[in-house]
Amino acid sequence: HHGTLRTISITMSDNSTIIEPLSDGTQQQQPSSTTNQLNGGGTNNYLIQVSDKLPSHQEIQKFLTASNCGAISTFTGITRDNFAGKTVTSLSYEGYTPMAIKELTNLCRDAQRKYPNVARMVAVHILGDCPVGEASVVVGSSSPHRREAIACTEFLIDELKGRVPIWKKEIYEGDEQSVWKENVEWKDGRRRRVMVKEES
């Protein structure tokens, strides 16, 4: 059972946002402008979020829009209704939020080094329940030309699956047991493939 996650929002310059759930229900002061810049290194061009609610498509598109960019590429992961012949009714995600945010930030920095012409990036993941048909993860990037944006977005989702400590639980229809799965490759703080890719 997942209760409602209380969140705080740390707004970076240029409308970039990092959101973390509070460990309890206590009030927390808004971070100072100095705290907002702790990550530094261009994080004002990243929209990073781990929360019980994803930004809207419009919010993501608006963030990725830049006057010097002619291309925006995004990937959205959706909960599907089946796995290995079983009917899936929903997924539930859990993760260690501070580490997940740190890894997402490092991932965006790595992508920036690999694709230096990319202007802005989005990497957001849901925590809690995610019904069939709903989005659980969105990554995206913008660049002057399409090829780099598309390649960067593919890099973001592939690496996110292997690096970010978020686990998913598949809830099946009927009396079949629910199964917790590590998010592809996260194991004891190391990158490791723990799920075998199904042959198409």
Coordinates of C-alpha atoms in Angstrom, one line a residue:
H1 CA 0.0 0.0 0.0
H2 CA 1.4 3.4 -0.9
G3 CA 0.2 6.6 0.9
T4 CA 0.4 10.0 -0.8
L5 CA 3.9 11.2 -1.0
R6 CA 4.6 14.7 0.3
T7 CA 7.1 16.5 -1.8
I8 CA 9.3 19.5 -1.8
S9 CA 10.3 21.3 -4.9
I10 CA 13.7 22.8 -5.5
T11 CA 13.5 25.2 -8.4
M12 CA 16.8 25.8 -10.2
S13 CA 17.3 28.8 -12.4
D14 CA 15.7 28.6 -15.8
N15 CA 12.7 26.7 -14.3
S16 CA 14.5 23.5 -13.8
T17 CA 13.0 21.5 -10.9
I18 CA 14.3 18.8 -8.6
I19 CA 11.5 17.3 -6.4
E20 CA 12.1 15.1 -3.4
P21 CA 9.5 13.5 -1.0
L22 CA 9.7 14.4 2.7
S23 CA 10.5 11.5 5.0
D24 CA 7.7 12.7 7.3
G25 CA 4.9 15.2 7.3
T26 CA 6.9 18.1 8.9
Q27 CA 7.1 21.4 7.3
Q28 CA 10.4 22.2 5.5
Q29 CA 11.7 25.6 4.7
Q30 CA 12.1 26.6 1.1
P31 CA 15.8 26.1 0.1
S32 CA 17.9 29.3 -0.3
S33 CA 19.2 30.4 -3.7
T34 CA 22.6 29.0 -2.6
T35 CA 21.1 25.6 -2.0
N36 CA 19.4 25.7 -5.3
Q37 CA 22.7 25.9 -7.1
L38 CA 24.4 23.0 -5.2
N39 CA 24.6 20.7 -8.2
G40 CA 26.0 23.4 -10.5
G41 CA 27.5 22.4 -13.8
G42 CA 24.6 23.3 -16.0
T43 CA 21.8 21.6 -14.1
N44 CA 19.6 24.6 -14.8
N45 CA 19.1 23.0 -18.2
Y46 CA 17.8 19.7 -16.7
L47 CA 14.3 18.9 -15.5
I48 CA 14.8 16.1 -13.0
Q49 CA 12.0 14.7 -10.9
V50 CA 11.2 11.6 -8.8
S51 CA 7.7 11.9 -7.4
D52 CA 4.2 10.4 -7.3
K53 CA 3.1 12.6 -10.2
L54 CA 4.9 13.4 -13.5
P55 CA 4.9 16.8 -15.1
S56 CA 2.4 17.2 -17.9
H57 CA 3.3 16.8 -21.6
Q58 CA 2.9 20.5 -22.0
E59 CA 5.2 21.3 -19.1
I60 CA 7.9 19.0 -20.5
Q61 CA 7.6 20.5 -24.0
K62 CA 7.7 24.0 -22.7
F63 CA 10.9 23.2 -20.7
L64 CA 12.6 21.6 -23.6
T65 CA 11.8 24.4 -26.0
A66 CA 14.8 26.7 -26.7
S67 CA 15.1 29.4 -29.3
N68 CA 18.3 27.8 -30.8
C69 CA 16.8 24.3 -31.1
G70 CA 14.9 23.0 -34.0
A71 CA 14.3 19.5 -32.6
I72 CA 12.7 18.1 -29.4
S73 CA 12.8 14.3 -28.8
T74 CA 11.0 12.6 -26.0
F75 CA 10.4 9.0 -24.8
T76 CA 7.5 8.0 -22.6
G77 CA 7.3 4.7 -20.9
I78 CA 3.8 3.4 -20.4
T79 CA 2.5 0.5 -18.2
R80 CA 1.4 -2.3 -20.5
D81 CA -1.2 -4.8 -19.7
N82 CA 0.8 -8.0 -20.0
F83 CA 4.1 -9.7 -19.2
A84 CA 5.2 -13.2 -20.0
G85 CA 1.6 -14.3 -20.7
K86 CA 0.2 -12.8 -17.5
T87 CA -2.3 -10.0 -17.3
V88 CA -0.8 -7.0 -15.6
T89 CA -3.3 -4.6 -13.8
S90 CA -0.8 -2.0 -12.6
L91 CA 2.9 -1.4 -11.6
S92 CA 4.2 0.0 -8.4
Y93 CA 7.5 1.8 -8.1
E94 CA 9.7 2.3 -5.1
G95 CA 13.1 3.9 -4.9
Y96 CA 15.6 5.7 -2.7
T97 CA 14.8 9.2 -3.9
P98 CA 18.0 11.2 -3.0
M99 CA 20.2 8.5 -4.8
A100 CA 17.8 8.4 -7.7
I101 CA 18.0 12.2 -8.2
K102 CA 21.8 12.1 -7.9
E103 CA 22.0 9.4 -10.5
L104 CA 19.6 11.2 -12.9
T105 CA 21.7 14.3 -12.5
N106 CA 24.9 12.4 -13.3
L107 CA 23.2 10.8 -16.2
C108 CA 22.2 14.1 -17.7
R109 CA 25.8 15.4 -17.2
D110 CA 27.1 12.3 -19.0
A111 CA 24.7 12.8 -21.8
Q112 CA 25.8 16.4 -22.1
R113 CA 29.4 15.3 -22.5
K114 CA 28.4 12.8 -25.1
Y115 CA 26.0 15.1 -27.0
P116 CA 27.5 18.6 -26.5
N117 CA 25.0 20.3 -28.8
V118 CA 22.0 19.3 -26.7
A119 CA 20.5 22.3 -25.0
R120 CA 18.1 20.9 -22.4
M121 CA 17.2 17.5 -21.0
V122 CA 14.3 15.9 -19.0
A123 CA 14.5 12.8 -16.9
V124 CA 11.5 12.2 -14.7
H125 CA 10.2 9.0 -13.0
I126 CA 7.1 8.2 -11.0
L127 CA 7.0 6.6 -7.6
G128 CA 4.0 4.7 -6.2
D129 CA 1.3 3.1 -8.3
C130 CA 1.1 3.4 -12.0
P131 CA -2.0 1.9 -13.7
V132 CA -2.1 0.3 -17.1
G133 CA -2.0 3.0 -19.8
E134 CA -0.3 5.6 -17.6
A135 CA 3.2 7.0 -18.0
S136 CA 5.9 5.9 -15.5
V137 CA 8.9 7.6 -17.0
V138 CA 9.7 10.4 -19.4
V139 CA 13.0 11.4 -20.8
G140 CA 13.8 13.9 -23.5
S141 CA 16.2 16.4 -25.0
S142 CA 16.3 19.3 -27.4
S143 CA 19.1 20.3 -29.8
P144 CA 19.5 22.3 -33.0
H145 CA 19.1 19.2 -35.2
R146 CA 17.1 16.1 -34.8
R147 CA 19.8 13.4 -34.9
E148 CA 21.5 14.5 -31.7
A149 CA 18.2 14.9 -29.9
I150 CA 17.0 11.5 -30.9
A151 CA 20.3 9.8 -30.0
C152 CA 20.5 11.6 -26.7
T153 CA 17.0 10.6 -25.7
E154 CA 17.8 6.9 -26.5
F155 CA 20.9 7.2 -24.4
L156 CA 19.0 8.7 -21.5
I157 CA 16.4 5.9 -21.3
D158 CA 18.8 3.1 -21.9
E159 CA 21.2 4.4 -19.2
L160 CA 18.3 5.3 -16.8
K161 CA 17.2 1.7 -16.8
G162 CA 20.6 0.5 -15.8
R163 CA 21.7 3.2 -13.3
V164 CA 18.8 4.6 -11.3
P165 CA 17.9 2.7 -8.1
I166 CA 14.1 2.3 -8.7
W167 CA 12.3 -1.0 -8.4
K168 CA 9.0 -2.0 -9.9
K169 CA 6.3 -4.4 -8.7
E170 CA 4.0 -6.0 -11.2
I171 CA 0.5 -6.6 -10.0
Y172 CA -1.2 -9.4 -11.9
E173 CA -4.9 -10.1 -12.5
G174 CA -6.5 -12.7 -10.3
D175 CA -4.7 -14.5 -7.5
E176 CA -1.2 -14.7 -9.2
Q177 CA 1.5 -13.4 -6.9
S178 CA 2.9 -9.9 -7.4
V179 CA 6.6 -9.8 -8.3
W180 CA 9.2 -7.1 -7.4
K181 CA 11.8 -6.5 -10.1
E182 CA 14.9 -4.4 -10.0
N183 CA 14.9 -1.8 -12.7
V184 CA 16.9 -4.0 -15.2
E185 CA 20.4 -3.5 -13.9
W186 CA 20.6 -2.0 -10.4
K187 CA 22.1 -4.4 -7.9
D188 CA 24.0 -3.6 -4.7
G189 CA 24.9 -0.2 -6.0
R190 CA 26.5 -1.6 -9.1
R191 CA 25.3 -1.8 -12.7
R192 CA 24.3 -5.4 -13.4
R193 CA 21.8 -6.9 -15.7
V194 CA 19.4 -8.9 -13.6
M195 CA 16.5 -9.4 -16.0
V196 CA 16.9 -11.4 -19.3
K197 CA 15.6 -9.5 -22.3
E198 CA 12.8 -11.5 -23.9
E199 CA 13.4 -12.6 -27.5
S200 CA 11.0 -11.0 -29.9

